[in-house]
Protein backbone atom coordinates (compact mmCIF):
# COMPACT_ATOMS: atom_id res chain seq x y z
CA UNK A 1 -43.83 -64.54 79.33
CA UNK A 2 -46.71 -66.42 80.87
CA UNK A 3 -49.31 -67.49 78.25
CA UNK A 4 -52.20 -66.37 80.50
CA UNK A 5 -50.74 -62.85 80.78
CA UNK A 6 -50.26 -62.75 77.02
CA UNK A 7 -53.85 -63.94 76.45
CA UNK A 8 -55.20 -61.35 78.92
CA UNK A 9 -53.24 -58.60 77.20
CA UNK A 10 -54.53 -59.75 73.83
CA UNK A 11 -58.11 -59.62 75.14
CA UNK A 12 -57.58 -56.05 76.39
CA UNK A 13 -56.14 -54.97 73.04
CA UNK A 14 -58.92 -56.72 71.11
CA UNK A 15 -61.56 -55.08 73.31
CA UNK A 16 -59.91 -51.70 72.81
CA UNK A 17 -60.14 -52.26 69.07
CA UNK A 18 -63.41 -54.20 68.67
CA UNK A 19 -65.33 -53.64 71.91
CA UNK A 20 -67.36 -56.16 73.84
CA UNK A 21 -67.58 -58.39 70.79
CA UNK A 22 -64.08 -59.63 71.64
CA UNK A 23 -65.31 -61.66 74.64
CA UNK A 24 -65.36 -64.95 72.69
CA UNK A 25 -61.67 -64.47 71.91
CA UNK A 26 -60.76 -64.57 75.60
CA UNK A 27 -62.79 -67.72 76.13
CA UNK A 28 -61.21 -69.26 73.05
CA UNK A 29 -57.77 -68.51 74.49
CA UNK A 30 -58.68 -70.47 77.62
CA UNK A 31 -59.09 -67.63 80.09
CA UNK A 32 -61.68 -67.88 82.85
CA UNK A 33 -64.89 -65.92 82.32
CA UNK A 34 -63.93 -63.52 85.13
CA UNK A 35 -60.62 -62.65 83.49
CA UNK A 36 -62.29 -62.31 80.12
CA UNK A 37 -64.92 -59.93 81.52
CA UNK A 38 -62.19 -57.90 83.24
CA UNK A 39 -60.10 -57.72 80.07
CA UNK A 40 -63.06 -56.77 77.90
CA UNK A 41 -64.06 -54.12 80.41
CA UNK A 42 -60.55 -52.64 80.57
CA UNK A 43 -60.26 -52.50 76.78
CA UNK A 44 -63.74 -51.11 76.14
CA UNK A 45 -63.63 -48.55 78.92
CA UNK A 46 -60.12 -47.57 77.88
CA UNK A 47 -61.32 -46.89 74.36
CA UNK A 48 -64.25 -44.77 75.56
CA UNK A 49 -62.11 -42.79 77.99
CA UNK A 50 -59.36 -42.18 75.42
CA UNK A 51 -61.33 -41.65 72.21
CA UNK A 52 -64.13 -39.52 73.62
CA UNK A 53 -62.08 -36.54 74.77
CA UNK A 54 -59.79 -36.76 71.74
CA UNK A 55 -62.73 -36.52 69.34
CA UNK A 56 -64.84 -34.04 71.28
CA UNK A 57 -61.98 -31.65 71.99
CA UNK A 58 -61.27 -31.42 68.27
CA UNK A 59 -64.82 -30.60 67.20
CA UNK A 60 -65.35 -26.84 67.25
CA UNK A 61 -68.45 -25.57 68.99
CA UNK A 62 -69.55 -23.84 65.79
CA UNK A 63 -69.96 -27.32 64.24
CA UNK A 64 -71.72 -28.79 67.26
CA UNK A 65 -74.33 -26.01 67.60
CA UNK A 66 -76.14 -26.84 64.31
CA UNK A 67 -76.30 -30.50 65.33
CA UNK A 68 -77.90 -29.57 68.64
CA UNK A 69 -80.32 -27.27 66.82
CA UNK A 70 -81.21 -30.04 64.39
CA UNK A 71 -81.99 -32.41 67.25
CA UNK A 72 -84.22 -29.79 68.79
CA UNK A 73 -86.06 -28.68 65.66
CA UNK A 74 -85.67 -31.79 63.48
CA UNK A 75 -89.02 -33.40 64.27
CA UNK A 76 -90.90 -30.17 63.43
CA UNK A 77 -89.03 -29.76 60.16
CA UNK A 78 -89.60 -33.41 59.27
CA UNK A 79 -93.33 -33.11 59.90
CA UNK A 80 -93.44 -30.05 57.68
CA UNK A 81 -91.48 -31.91 55.00
CA UNK A 82 -93.80 -34.92 55.18
CA UNK A 83 -97.04 -33.00 54.70
CA UNK A 84 -96.91 -33.42 50.95
CA UNK A 85 -97.62 -36.42 48.80
CA UNK A 86 -93.99 -37.57 48.79
CA UNK A 87 -93.44 -41.05 50.17
CA UNK A 88 -89.85 -40.16 51.01
CA UNK A 89 -91.12 -37.24 53.09
CA UNK A 90 -93.43 -39.46 55.12
CA UNK A 91 -90.64 -41.96 55.65
CA UNK A 92 -88.32 -39.16 56.80
CA UNK A 93 -90.96 -38.02 59.29
CA UNK A 94 -91.23 -41.50 60.79
CA UNK A 95 -87.46 -41.94 61.01
CA UNK A 96 -86.84 -38.54 62.57
CA UNK A 97 -89.79 -38.85 64.97
CA UNK A 98 -88.74 -42.29 66.17
CA UNK A 99 -85.08 -41.42 66.53
CA UNK A 100 -85.99 -38.22 68.37
CA UNK A 101 -88.28 -40.21 70.64
CA UNK A 102 -85.50 -42.69 71.41
CA UNK A 103 -83.04 -39.92 72.22
CA UNK A 104 -85.63 -38.16 74.39
CA UNK A 105 -86.50 -41.33 76.30
CA UNK A 106 -82.98 -42.63 76.80
CA UNK A 107 -81.18 -39.36 77.25
CA UNK A 108 -77.42 -39.22 77.37
CA UNK A 109 -77.29 -41.73 80.24
CA UNK A 110 -79.14 -44.42 78.31
CA UNK A 111 -77.11 -43.81 75.17
CA UNK A 112 -73.89 -44.06 77.18
CA UNK A 113 -74.95 -47.35 78.78
CA UNK A 114 -75.95 -48.83 75.41
CA UNK A 115 -72.87 -47.49 73.61
CA UNK A 116 -70.69 -50.60 74.12
CA UNK A 117 -73.26 -52.65 72.24
CA UNK A 118 -74.54 -50.12 69.70
CA UNK A 119 -71.16 -48.62 68.95
CA UNK A 120 -68.61 -47.01 71.19
CA UNK A 121 -68.45 -43.95 68.94
CA UNK A 122 -71.91 -43.14 70.25
CA UNK A 123 -70.34 -41.67 73.41
CA UNK A 124 -68.44 -38.84 71.66
CA UNK A 125 -71.40 -38.34 69.33
CA UNK A 126 -73.75 -37.98 72.30
CA UNK A 127 -71.34 -35.56 73.94
CA UNK A 128 -71.22 -33.40 70.84
CA UNK A 129 -74.94 -33.53 70.08
CA UNK A 130 -76.47 -33.45 73.55
CA UNK A 131 -73.83 -31.48 75.45
CA UNK A 132 -74.18 -33.37 78.76
CA UNK A 133 -71.84 -32.99 81.74
CA UNK A 134 -68.65 -34.75 80.63
CA UNK A 135 -67.90 -36.57 83.88
CA UNK A 136 -71.43 -37.88 84.17
CA UNK A 137 -71.46 -39.11 80.57
CA UNK A 138 -68.20 -41.01 80.99
CA UNK A 139 -69.33 -42.43 84.33
CA UNK A 140 -72.39 -43.89 82.63
CA UNK A 141 -70.33 -45.09 79.66
CA UNK A 142 -67.92 -46.95 81.96
CA UNK A 143 -70.89 -48.45 83.79
CA UNK A 144 -72.22 -49.61 80.42
CA UNK A 145 -68.83 -51.11 79.53
CA UNK A 146 -68.78 -53.03 82.82
CA UNK A 147 -72.34 -54.25 82.42
CA UNK A 148 -72.03 -55.35 78.82
CA UNK A 149 -68.61 -56.93 79.35
CA UNK A 150 -70.08 -59.20 82.01
CA UNK A 151 -73.28 -59.92 80.08
CA UNK A 152 -71.53 -60.74 76.80
CA UNK A 153 -68.90 -62.88 78.52
CA UNK A 154 -71.43 -64.83 80.59
CA UNK A 155 -73.73 -65.21 77.59
CA UNK A 156 -70.91 -66.46 75.37
CA UNK A 157 -69.69 -68.86 78.05
CA UNK A 158 -73.22 -70.20 78.54
CA UNK A 159 -73.60 -70.65 74.80
CA UNK A 160 -70.30 -72.52 74.58
CA UNK A 161 -71.34 -74.79 77.46
CA UNK A 162 -74.71 -75.39 75.82
CA UNK A 163 -73.13 -76.26 72.47
CA UNK A 164 -70.57 -78.57 74.09
CA UNK A 165 -73.38 -80.28 75.98
CA UNK A 166 -71.84 -79.80 79.41
């Protein structure tokens, strides 16, 4: 078997397992940055497209409904909880308010695009908690995989060139 094919396959498997963080492995194995980005994209997108439906289809709607309710009413409950003198209550209010603000600003599209960097399990979690259209969520997640695969590969390659002095 050709060593380049073996290295490309290894990059895909590593990206399926570890995500976009496996880009340095492909460069270490001597693949071109284009092949590395393609392999990282295939592995990351493959993970998102395989794991998301498997996880989401196994979570009953009766478990997802309370999560959606918590996201809707959580900031109000946290503000009520933080009215007292408790420091932990005030900290909980800040955490819930900020996280709610981030989810409101980014929406499911932003979370899906950032998922390859923040954690690929964010895609099924967003699908369970936010209940977006499935096709649209996965379209944005694959776009995020493509974007971050290229950015991490190019950034790693530039860093290697900078360290080598060439």
